[in-house]
CSV table of C-alpha atoms in Angstrom, one decimal:
chain,number,residue,atom,x,y,z
A,1,MET,CA,0.0,0.0,0.0
A,2,THR,CA,2.8,2.4,0.9
A,3,ALA,CA,4.5,1.7,-2.4
A,4,VAL,CA,1.3,2.5,-4.3
A,5,LEU,CA,1.0,5.8,-2.5
A,6,VAL,CA,4.6,6.7,-3.2
A,7,LEU,CA,4.0,5.9,-6.9
A,8,LEU,CA,0.8,8.0,-7.0
A,9,GLY,CA,2.6,10.8,-5.3
A,10,ALA,CA,5.5,10.7,-7.7
A,11,ALA,CA,3.1,10.7,-10.6
A,12,ALA,CA,1.2,13.6,-9.3
A,13,LEU,CA,4.4,15.6,-8.6
A,14,THR,CA,5.7,14.8,-12.1
A,15,ALA,CA,2.4,16.0,-13.7
A,16,ALA,CA,2.5,19.2,-11.6
A,17,LEU,CA,6.1,19.9,-12.6
A,18,TYR,CA,5.3,19.4,-16.2
A,19,ALA,CA,2.3,21.7,-16.0
A,20,VAL,CA,4.4,24.4,-14.4
A,21,TYR,CA,7.1,23.9,-17.0
A,22,ARG,CA,4.6,24.5,-19.8
A,23,ARG,CA,3.0,27.5,-18.0
A,24,PRO,CA,5.0,29.0,-15.1
A,25,GLN,CA,2.0,31.1,-14.2
A,26,ARG,CA,0.5,27.9,-12.8
A,27,GLY,CA,3.3,27.8,-10.2
A,28,LEU,CA,2.3,31.2,-8.9
A,29,LEU,CA,-1.4,30.2,-8.8
A,30,LEU,CA,-0.5,26.9,-7.1
A,31,ALA,CA,1.5,28.8,-4.5
A,32,ALA,CA,-1.4,31.3,-4.0
A,33,LEU,CA,-3.7,28.3,-3.4
A,34,LEU,CA,-1.5,26.5,-1.0
A,35,VAL,CA,0.3,29.1,1.2
A,36,PRO,CA,-2.8,29.8,3.3
A,37,PHE,CA,-2.7,26.1,4.3
A,38,HIS,CA,0.9,26.2,5.3
A,39,GLY,CA,0.0,26.1,9.0
A,40,MET,CA,-1.5,22.6,8.6
A,41,LEU,CA,2.1,21.3,8.6
A,42,LEU,CA,2.0,21.9,12.4
A,43,ILE,CA,-0.2,18.8,12.8
A,44,VAL,CA,1.3,16.7,10.1
A,45,PRO,CA,3.9,14.1,11.3
A,46,ASN,CA,7.3,15.5,10.6
A,47,GLY,CA,5.6,18.4,8.9
A,48,GLN,CA,8.4,20.9,10.0
A,49,SER,CA,10.7,19.0,7.7
A,50,PHE,CA,8.8,20.3,4.7
A,51,VAL,CA,8.5,24.0,5.6
A,52,TRP,CA,10.8,24.8,2.7
A,53,TRP,CA,8.2,23.7,0.1
A,54,LYS,CA,7.1,27.2,-0.7
A,55,GLU,CA,10.6,28.5,-1.5
A,56,ALA,CA,11.2,25.3,-3.5
A,57,LEU,CA,8.0,25.8,-5.5
A,58,LEU,CA,8.8,29.4,-6.4
A,59,ALA,CA,12.4,28.4,-7.3
A,60,VAL,CA,11.1,25.7,-9.7
A,61,THR,CA,8.6,28.2,-11.1
A,62,LEU,CA,11.3,30.8,-11.7
A,63,LEU,CA,13.5,28.1,-13.4
A,64,ALA,CA,10.5,27.1,-15.6
A,65,ALA,CA,9.9,30.8,-16.5
A,66,LEU,CA,13.5,31.1,-17.6
A,67,VAL,CA,13.8,27.9,-19.7
A,68,THR,CA,10.4,26.9,-20.9
A,69,PRO,CA,10.1,27.0,-24.8
A,70,TYR,CA,6.4,27.6,-24.5
A,71,ARG,CA,6.7,31.1,-23.3
A,72,ARG,CA,4.9,33.7,-25.4
A,73,PRO,CA,6.6,36.9,-26.5
A,74,ASN,CA,7.1,38.9,-23.4
A,75,SER,CA,5.1,42.1,-23.3
A,76,GLY,CA,6.8,43.2,-20.1
A,77,VAL,CA,5.4,44.2,-16.7
A,78,SER,CA,4.8,47.7,-15.4
A,79,MET,CA,7.0,48.1,-12.3
A,80,PRO,CA,7.3,51.9,-11.6
A,81,TRP,CA,8.3,50.9,-8.0
A,82,LEU,CA,11.3,48.9,-9.1
A,83,PRO,CA,14.0,51.6,-8.8
A,84,ILE,CA,13.1,52.4,-5.2
A,85,ALA,CA,12.7,48.7,-4.4
A,86,VAL,CA,16.3,48.2,-5.6
A,87,VAL,CA,17.4,51.0,-3.3
A,88,PHE,CA,15.6,49.4,-0.4
A,89,VAL,CA,17.1,46.0,-1.1
A,90,ALA,CA,20.5,47.4,-1.5
A,91,VAL,CA,20.4,49.2,1.8
A,92,GLY,CA,19.2,46.0,3.5
A,93,VAL,CA,21.9,43.8,1.8
A,94,ILE,CA,24.7,46.2,2.7
A,95,SER,CA,23.4,46.4,6.3
A,96,ALA,CA,23.4,42.6,6.5
A,97,LEU,CA,26.9,42.3,5.0
A,98,LEU,CA,28.4,44.9,7.2
A,99,THR,CA,26.8,43.3,10.3
A,100,THR,CA,27.4,39.6,9.8
A,101,GLY,CA,29.5,39.3,6.6
A,102,PHE,CA,29.1,36.5,4.1
A,103,PRO,CA,27.5,33.9,4.3
A,104,GLY,CA,25.8,35.0,7.5
A,105,ALA,CA,24.0,37.8,5.7
A,106,VAL,CA,22.1,35.3,3.5
A,107,TYR,CA,19.7,34.3,6.3
A,108,PRO,CA,18.2,37.8,7.1
A,109,VAL,CA,18.3,38.8,3.4
A,110,LYS,CA,16.3,35.7,2.5
A,111,ILE,CA,13.7,36.4,5.3
A,112,THR,CA,13.3,40.0,4.3
A,113,PHE,CA,13.6,40.1,0.5
A,114,PHE,CA,12.9,36.6,-0.9
A,115,TYR,CA,9.4,37.2,-2.2
A,116,LEU,CA,10.2,40.8,-3.3
A,117,ALA,CA,12.9,39.4,-5.6
A,118,VAL,CA,11.4,36.1,-6.8
A,119,VAL,CA,7.7,36.8,-7.4
A,120,PRO,CA,8.1,39.9,-9.6
A,121,LEU,CA,10.9,38.2,-11.5
A,122,ILE,CA,8.7,35.3,-12.3
A,123,CYS,CA,6.0,37.6,-13.5
A,124,TRP,CA,8.5,39.5,-15.7
A,125,TYR,CA,9.4,36.3,-17.6
A,126,ALA,CA,5.9,34.8,-17.4
A,127,PRO,CA,3.3,37.6,-17.2
A,128,MET,CA,0.0,36.7,-15.8
A,129,THR,CA,-2.8,36.9,-18.4
A,130,PRO,CA,-6.3,38.1,-17.7
A,131,ARG,CA,-7.4,34.5,-17.3
A,132,ASP,CA,-4.6,34.0,-14.7
A,133,ARG,CA,-5.7,37.0,-12.8
A,134,ASP,CA,-9.2,35.8,-12.8
A,135,HIS,CA,-8.1,32.5,-11.5
A,136,LEU,CA,-6.1,34.3,-8.8
A,137,VAL,CA,-9.2,36.2,-7.7
A,138,THR,CA,-11.2,33.0,-7.6
A,139,ILE,CA,-8.5,31.4,-5.4
A,140,ILE,CA,-8.4,34.3,-3.0
A,141,MET,CA,-12.2,34.3,-2.7
A,142,ALA,CA,-12.6,30.6,-2.2
A,143,VAL,CA,-9.7,30.2,0.3
A,144,SER,CA,-10.9,33.2,2.3
A,145,VAL,CA,-14.3,31.6,2.7
A,146,ILE,CA,-12.9,28.2,3.6
A,147,THR,CA,-10.4,29.6,6.2
A,148,ALA,CA,-13.1,31.9,7.7
A,149,VAL,CA,-15.5,29.0,8.1
A,150,TRP,CA,-12.8,26.9,9.8
A,151,GLY,CA,-11.9,29.8,12.0
A,152,LEU,CA,-15.5,29.9,13.2
A,153,VAL,CA,-15.6,26.2,13.7
A,154,GLN,CA,-12.5,26.4,15.9
A,155,GLN,CA,-14.5,28.4,18.4
A,156,PHE,CA,-16.9,25.5,18.8
A,157,VAL,CA,-14.4,22.7,19.0
A,158,GLY,CA,-12.3,24.5,21.5
A,159,GLN,CA,-8.6,24.5,22.5
A,160,GLU,CA,-8.5,21.0,23.9
A,161,PHE,CA,-9.6,19.4,20.7
A,162,LEU,CA,-7.2,21.5,18.7
A,163,HIS,CA,-4.4,20.7,21.1
A,164,GLU,CA,-5.1,17.0,20.6
A,165,LEU,CA,-4.8,17.5,16.9
A,166,GLY,CA,-1.2,18.7,17.5
A,167,TYR,CA,-1.4,22.4,17.8
A,168,GLU,CA,0.7,23.8,20.7
A,169,TYR,CA,-0.3,26.4,23.3
A,170,ASN,CA,1.2,29.8,23.0
A,171,THR,CA,2.2,29.3,19.4
A,172,ALA,CA,-0.9,28.5,17.3
A,173,LEU,CA,-3.2,28.3,20.3
A,174,ARG,CA,-3.3,31.8,21.7
A,175,THR,CA,-5.8,33.6,23.9
A,176,SER,CA,-6.9,37.2,24.5
A,177,GLY,CA,-8.0,37.2,28.1
A,178,SER,CA,-10.1,34.0,28.4
A,179,PHE,CA,-11.0,34.0,24.7
A,180,MET,CA,-9.3,31.7,22.3
A,181,ARG,CA,-8.2,33.5,19.1
A,182,SER,CA,-9.0,31.6,15.9
A,183,PHE,CA,-6.1,30.9,13.6
A,184,SER,CA,-7.8,28.7,11.0
A,185,THR,CA,-5.3,26.9,8.7
A,186,PHE,CA,-2.5,29.4,9.5
A,187,VAL,CA,0.3,29.2,12.0
A,188,GLN,CA,-1.1,32.0,14.2
A,189,PRO,CA,-4.1,34.3,14.4
A,190,PHE,CA,-2.2,37.2,12.8
A,191,PRO,CA,-1.8,35.9,9.2
A,192,PHE,CA,-5.4,34.5,9.4
A,193,GLY,CA,-7.0,37.8,10.2
A,194,LEU,CA,-4.8,39.8,7.7
A,195,TYR,CA,-5.4,37.3,4.9
A,196,VAL,CA,-9.1,37.5,5.2
A,197,ALA,CA,-8.9,41.3,5.4
A,198,MET,CA,-6.9,41.3,2.1
A,199,ALA,CA,-9.3,38.9,0.5
A,200,VAL,CA,-12.4,40.9,1.4
A,201,LEU,CA,-10.9,44.1,-0.1
A,202,VAL,CA,-9.5,42.5,-3.3
A,203,GLY,CA,-12.4,40.0,-3.8
A,204,GLY,CA,-15.0,42.6,-2.8
A,205,ALA,CA,-13.8,45.2,-5.3
A,206,VAL,CA,-13.9,42.6,-8.1
A,207,ALA,CA,-17.3,41.2,-7.1
A,208,LEU,CA,-18.9,44.7,-6.9
A,209,SER,CA,-17.7,45.4,-10.5
A,210,ASP,CA,-19.7,42.4,-11.8
A,211,PRO,CA,-22.4,41.3,-9.3
A,212,GLY,CA,-24.2,39.4,-11.9
A,213,ARG,CA,-21.6,36.7,-12.0
A,214,LEU,CA,-22.4,33.7,-9.7
A,215,ARG,CA,-19.0,33.6,-8.2
A,216,ASN,CA,-19.1,37.2,-7.2
A,217,ARG,CA,-22.7,37.0,-5.8
A,218,VAL,CA,-21.8,34.1,-3.6
A,219,PHE,CA,-18.7,35.9,-2.4
A,220,LEU,CA,-20.6,39.1,-1.5
A,221,LEU,CA,-23.2,37.1,0.3
A,222,LEU,CA,-20.5,35.4,2.4
A,223,ILE,CA,-18.6,38.5,3.4
A,224,PRO,CA,-20.4,38.6,6.8
A,225,VAL,CA,-19.1,35.0,7.4
A,226,GLN,CA,-15.6,36.1,6.5
A,227,LEU,CA,-15.8,39.1,8.7
A,228,ALA,CA,-17.1,37.0,11.6
A,229,GLY,CA,-14.2,34.5,11.1
A,230,MET,CA,-11.7,37.4,10.9
A,231,GLY,CA,-13.3,38.9,14.1
A,232,MET,CA,-12.6,35.7,16.0
A,233,SER,CA,-8.8,36.1,15.4
A,234,ILE,CA,-8.8,39.3,17.5
A,235,VAL,CA,-6.3,40.9,15.2
A,236,ARG,CA,-6.9,44.6,15.4
A,237,ALA,CA,-4.5,45.2,12.5
A,238,ALA,CA,-7.0,43.3,10.3
A,239,TYR,CA,-9.9,45.3,11.5
A,240,LEU,CA,-8.0,48.5,10.7
A,241,ALA,CA,-7.1,47.2,7.3
A,242,VAL,CA,-10.7,46.4,6.4
A,243,ILE,CA,-12.0,49.8,7.6
A,244,VAL,CA,-9.5,52.0,5.8
A,245,GLY,CA,-9.7,49.7,2.7
A,246,VAL,CA,-13.4,50.0,2.5
A,247,LEU,CA,-13.2,53.7,2.9
A,248,TRP,CA,-10.7,53.8,0.1
A,249,LEU,CA,-13.0,51.9,-2.2
A,250,ILE,CA,-15.9,54.2,-1.4
A,251,VAL,CA,-13.9,57.4,-2.0
A,252,HIS,CA,-12.5,56.2,-5.3
A,253,ARG,CA,-15.4,54.3,-6.9
A,254,TYR,CA,-18.1,52.6,-4.9
A,255,ARG,CA,-19.8,55.6,-3.3
A,256,HIS,CA,-23.1,53.7,-3.2
A,257,LEU,CA,-21.7,51.6,-0.4
A,258,VAL,CA,-21.8,54.5,2.1
A,259,VAL,CA,-25.4,53.7,3.2
A,260,GLY,CA,-24.6,50.0,3.6
A,261,VAL,CA,-21.4,50.6,5.5
A,262,VAL,CA,-23.2,53.0,7.9
A,263,LEU,CA,-26.0,50.6,8.5
A,264,ALA,CA,-23.5,47.7,9.0
A,265,ALA,CA,-21.6,49.9,11.5
A,266,LEU,CA,-24.8,50.6,13.4
A,267,ALA,CA,-25.8,47.0,13.4
A,268,GLY,CA,-22.4,46.0,14.6
A,269,GLY,CA,-22.5,48.5,17.5
A,270,MET,CA,-26.0,47.2,18.5
A,271,ALA,CA,-24.7,43.6,18.3
A,272,LEU,CA,-22.0,44.4,20.9
A,273,VAL,CA,-24.8,44.7,23.5
A,274,TYR,CA,-25.7,41.1,23.0
A,275,ILE,CA,-22.2,39.7,22.7
A,276,PRO,CA,-20.8,38.0,25.9
A,277,GLY,CA,-18.6,40.4,27.9
A,278,GLN,CA,-15.5,38.3,27.6
A,279,TYR,CA,-15.5,38.7,23.8
A,280,VAL,CA,-16.0,42.5,24.0
A,281,GLN,CA,-13.2,42.8,26.7
A,282,SER,CA,-10.8,40.8,24.5
A,283,LEU,CA,-11.7,42.9,21.5
A,284,PHE,CA,-11.1,46.3,23.1
A,285,SER,CA,-8.4,45.3,25.6
A,286,SER,CA,-5.6,48.0,25.6
A,287,SER,CA,-3.0,45.7,27.2
A,288,SER,CA,-1.4,44.7,23.9
A,289,LEU,CA,-1.2,48.3,22.8
A,290,GLY,CA,0.5,49.3,26.0
A,291,GLN,CA,3.0,46.5,25.6
A,292,ARG,CA,3.8,47.8,22.1
A,293,THR,CA,4.3,51.4,23.0
A,294,SER,CA,6.3,50.6,26.1
A,295,GLY,CA,8.8,48.8,23.8
A,296,TRP,CA,8.9,51.7,21.4
A,297,SER,CA,10.8,53.7,24.1
A,298,LYS,CA,13.9,51.6,23.0
A,299,ILE,CA,13.8,53.1,19.6
A,300,TRP,CA,15.6,56.4,20.2
A,301,ASP,CA,18.4,54.8,22.1
A,302,ALA,CA,18.9,52.2,19.3
A,303,VAL,CA,18.8,54.9,16.6
A,304,MET,CA,21.2,57.2,18.4
A,305,THR,CA,23.6,54.3,19.1
A,306,ASN,CA,23.3,53.0,15.5
A,307,PRO,CA,22.2,55.8,13.1
A,308,PHE,CA,22.6,53.5,10.2
A,309,GLY,CA,20.7,50.7,11.8
A,310,ALA,CA,21.4,47.9,14.2
A,311,GLY,CA,21.5,45.4,11.3
A,312,LEU,CA,19.0,43.7,9.0
A,313,GLY,CA,17.1,41.0,11.0
A,314,SER,CA,18.1,42.2,14.4
A,315,THR,CA,14.4,42.5,15.5
A,316,GLY,CA,11.1,40.9,14.8
A,317,SER,CA,10.5,37.3,13.8
A,318,ALA,CA,14.0,37.0,12.3
A,319,ALA,CA,15.6,37.7,15.7
A,320,GLU,CA,13.0,35.5,17.5
A,321,LYS,CA,14.2,32.5,15.5
A,322,LEU,CA,17.4,32.6,17.6
A,323,GLU,CA,15.4,31.1,20.5
A,324,THR,CA,14.6,28.0,18.4
A,325,ALA,CA,17.6,28.2,16.1
A,326,THR,CA,18.7,24.9,14.5
A,327,GLN,CA,22.1,23.8,13.3
A,328,ASN,CA,21.2,25.2,9.9
A,329,THR,CA,21.3,28.8,11.2
A,330,PRO,CA,24.6,30.5,10.3
A,331,THR,CA,26.8,31.0,13.4
A,332,ALA,CA,27.7,34.6,12.4
A,333,TYR,CA,24.0,35.5,12.3
A,334,LEU,CA,23.4,34.1,15.7
A,335,ALA,CA,26.4,35.9,17.1
A,336,MET,CA,25.1,39.2,15.6
A,337,LEU,CA,21.7,38.7,17.3
A,338,GLN,CA,23.3,37.8,20.6
A,339,ASN,CA,25.3,41.1,20.4
A,340,LEU,CA,22.5,43.4,19.2
A,341,ASN,CA,19.5,41.8,20.8
A,342,PRO,CA,20.5,40.0,24.0
A,343,GLU,CA,17.0,40.0,25.4
A,344,LEU,CA,15.7,37.8,22.6
A,345,ALA,CA,14.0,39.2,20.9
A,346,TYR,CA,12.5,42.7,20.7
A,347,GLN,CA,9.2,42.6,18.7
A,348,PRO,CA,8.4,46.2,17.8
A,349,ASP,CA,4.9,45.2,16.4
A,350,ASN,CA,5.3,48.1,14.1
A,351,TYR,CA,7.0,47.5,10.8
A,352,TYR,CA,8.1,51.1,10.4
A,353,VAL,CA,9.7,51.0,13.8
A,354,LYS,CA,11.4,47.7,12.8
A,355,VAL,CA,12.8,49.1,9.7
A,356,LEU,CA,14.0,52.2,11.5
A,357,ILE,CA,15.8,50.2,14.1
A,358,GLU,CA,17.4,47.7,11.6
A,359,LEU,CA,18.2,50.0,8.7
A,360,GLY,CA,18.1,53.5,10.2
A,361,PRO,CA,16.5,56.6,8.8
A,362,ILE,CA,17.8,55.9,5.2
A,363,GLY,CA,16.2,52.5,5.2
A,364,LEU,CA,12.9,53.9,6.6
A,365,TRP,CA,12.9,56.6,3.9
A,366,ALA,CA,13.4,53.9,1.2
A,367,PHE,CA,10.7,51.7,2.6
A,368,VAL,CA,8.1,54.5,3.0
A,369,THR,CA,8.9,55.8,-0.5
A,370,LEU,CA,8.4,52.3,-1.9
A,371,LEU,CA,5.0,52.0,-0.3
A,372,VAL,CA,3.9,55.4,-1.7
A,373,VAL,CA,5.0,54.6,-5.2
A,374,VAL,CA,3.3,51.2,-5.1
A,375,LEU,CA,0.1,52.8,-3.8
A,376,VAL,CA,0.0,55.6,-6.4
A,377,SER,CA,0.9,53.2,-9.2
A,378,THR,CA,-1.9,50.7,-8.3
A,379,LEU,CA,-4.4,53.5,-8.0
A,380,ARG,CA,-3.3,54.9,-11.3
A,381,ALA,CA,-3.6,51.4,-12.8
A,382,SER,CA,-7.2,51.2,-11.7
A,383,ARG,CA,-7.9,54.4,-13.8
A,384,TYR,CA,-5.9,53.2,-16.8
A,385,THR,CA,-7.2,49.6,-17.1
A,386,ARG,CA,-10.8,48.6,-18.0
A,387,GLY,CA,-13.5,46.3,-16.6
A,388,VAL,CA,-12.5,43.5,-14.2
A,389,ASP,CA,-8.8,44.5,-14.4
A,390,SER,CA,-9.7,48.0,-13.2
A,391,ALA,CA,-11.7,46.7,-10.3
A,392,PHE,CA,-8.8,44.3,-9.5
A,393,CYS,CA,-6.3,47.1,-9.5
A,394,LEU,CA,-8.5,49.2,-7.2
A,395,GLY,CA,-8.9,46.3,-4.8
A,396,VAL,CA,-5.2,45.8,-4.7
A,397,SER,CA,-4.7,49.5,-4.0
A,398,ALA,CA,-7.2,49.2,-1.1
A,399,SER,CA,-5.3,46.2,0.3
A,400,ILE,CA,-2.1,48.2,0.1
A,401,VAL,CA,-3.7,51.1,2.1
A,402,GLY,CA,-4.8,48.5,4.6
A,403,ALA,CA,-1.3,47.0,4.8
A,404,CYS,CA,0.2,50.5,5.3
A,405,LEU,CA,-2.1,51.2,8.2
A,406,ALA,CA,-1.9,47.6,9.6
A,407,SER,CA,1.9,47.9,9.6
A,408,MET,CA,1.6,50.5,12.4
A,409,VAL,CA,0.4,47.9,14.8
A,410,SER,CA,2.0,44.7,13.3
A,411,THR,CA,5.1,43.6,11.4
A,412,TYR,CA,2.9,43.0,8.4
A,413,PHE,CA,5.6,42.5,5.8
A,414,GLU,CA,7.3,39.7,7.6
A,415,ILE,CA,4.0,37.8,8.3
A,416,PHE,CA,3.7,34.9,5.9
A,417,PRO,CA,1.8,34.6,3.6
A,418,MET,CA,1.1,38.4,3.5
A,419,ASP,CA,4.6,39.2,2.2
A,420,PHE,CA,4.1,36.7,-0.6
A,421,TYR,CA,0.7,38.0,-1.5
A,422,PHE,CA,1.7,41.6,-1.4
A,423,TRP,CA,4.3,41.2,-4.2
A,424,LEU,CA,2.2,38.8,-6.1
A,425,LEU,CA,-0.7,41.2,-6.3
A,426,ILE,CA,1.3,44.3,-7.3
A,427,SER,CA,3.1,42.2,-9.9
A,428,ALA,CA,-0.3,41.1,-11.3
A,429,VAL,CA,-1.4,44.7,-11.5
A,430,GLY,CA,1.8,45.5,-13.5
A,431,CYS,CA,0.8,42.7,-15.9
A,432,ALA,CA,-2.7,44.2,-16.3
A,433,VAL,CA,-1.3,47.6,-17.1
A,434,VAL,CA,0.9,46.4,-19.9
A,435,GLN,CA,-1.8,44.2,-21.4
A,436,THR,CA,-4.3,47.0,-21.6
A,437,PRO,CA,-4.8,48.0,-25.2
A,438,ALA,CA,-3.5,51.4,-26.2
A,439,GLY,CA,-6.1,54.2,-26.3
A,440,THR,CA,-8.4,52.8,-23.6
A,441,GLU,CA,-7.3,55.1,-20.8
A,442,ARG,CA,-10.0,55.9,-18.3
A,443,TRP,CA,-8.5,59.3,-17.2
A,444,ASN,CA,-10.7,62.4,-16.9
A,445,ALA,CA,-10.2,65.6,-15.1
A,446,GLU,CA,-12.2,64.6,-12.0
A,447,GLU,CA,-10.2,61.3,-11.7
A,448,SER,CA,-6.9,63.1,-12.2
A,449,ASP,CA,-7.8,65.5,-9.3
A,450,GLU,CA,-8.6,62.6,-7.1
A,451,LEU,CA,-5.3,60.9,-7.8
A,452,VAL,CA,-3.3,64.1,-7.1
A,453,ALA,CA,-5.2,64.5,-3.8
A,454,ALA,CA,-4.3,60.9,-2.9
C-alpha cells in the first residue's frame, strides 16, 4: 500500500512539474492556493521537515519561466516601483553584509527580500494573463471563505480538541483574556486575520464590479461570514485594514456603499450589547497596545547608538528565531543577534519601527517611498485599465492602504503569507497595465484631481 501511495505521489508531482514547465504562471497560482494552508504542517507528522516547500515551488517556477520553450513573446510588466525597491534591497543587503558578513547575511536577506525578488521576476518572464488574474481572484475568494468558516468552527471545537490534533499552546493556540483566538489553517491568528482582510478588499472590489456573476454574488453574500471569522482572530490590524480599505473603495469608486457601511456599523454597534462580555473585553483590551508602545521607548536609544541601523534581521521574527535556532542557522548571524539583541527578541509590532531600528532613517525613507510609489501606481492602474482589471487594481490598492495602516500595529511585511501575496498582487497589477490595449485610458479631469489629492 505504501509503495502504491509513493508511486501515485510521484506521478502527481511529475504532472504538476510538467504543468508548471509549460506555463510557469501555474506555479504562482498553485503557491497562491497552498500558502494559506501552510499552517497545517503543524499537525502533520514531521511536517516541519517540509517548511521549505514554498521556496522550492517558487524556485522551480522561476526556473521554468527562464527555460520553458512555450513562453509567449514577453510584453513586459509595469513596475514603476522597481528603482526604489532596488534601493531598499541594496540598503538591506549592505546592512546585513556589514553586520554579519558572508554567508551570515544570507539568512536575514532571505527572510526580508525573498518574495520581493522572486515573485516579480517570475511575472517578468511569465506575465499573468487576464485568465490567470481571474483564477487568482477566484482562489483568493474561495480560500478566504474556507479559512473563515474553519476559523469559526475552531470556536466551537475548543482549545483542547485543537491541542489533541497537534497544535501547541502559546504558538498557534493563543488567547486574549479568556477568549481563544481563531487561527484557522495558518500558524497563528495574525496571518489568518490579515489574509481575510486582504481577500475581502480585493475580492470585494472585483465582485462589486460584476455582481451578476455567480462567483461574485456568492462571495458578496458570504462577506459577513468572512468578517465574523476574521473577528474571531482578535487581530486589530486586520480590523483597521478592512475599515480603511473599504473607505478607500468608497472614495475612489463605490460611493453607493456609504449607506450600507453606515447601516452595518450601526448593526455591529448594537450587536455588541448582546455579545458576551469576555469577547468584548478581549476585542477592546488595551494591554497589547500598552506593551507595544512601552517597547517603542527603546527606539531612540537604538537609533542614536546606530544611526545606520542595528543590522538587518536584528528585531522581529528573524531575531526571534534565535530562540529556536537549528544547526542550519549561520553562526555569524546568531552571534550578531546575541550582540545586538541579548533580550531575545524585541518585537516592535510596528514595521516602520522595525525598519528604523534595523536600517536607520535611510532604510525607513526607502521603505516608505516604496509604499507610496506602489500605492500611487496601483491606484493609477485602476484608472488606466478597464473592466474587471480596473476593479482588481483598485482592490489591490485598497489592500495596500490597509497594509500600510496595519503595519503601524504589526510587522505586516514579515508575516507569511502576507509578504508573498503583497508582491504577487502588485506584480499582477503590473501585468494588467501592460496588457491594456492602447487608447483605452479611463482618465478624466475629476479622476486626475482625485489621484493628485491621494
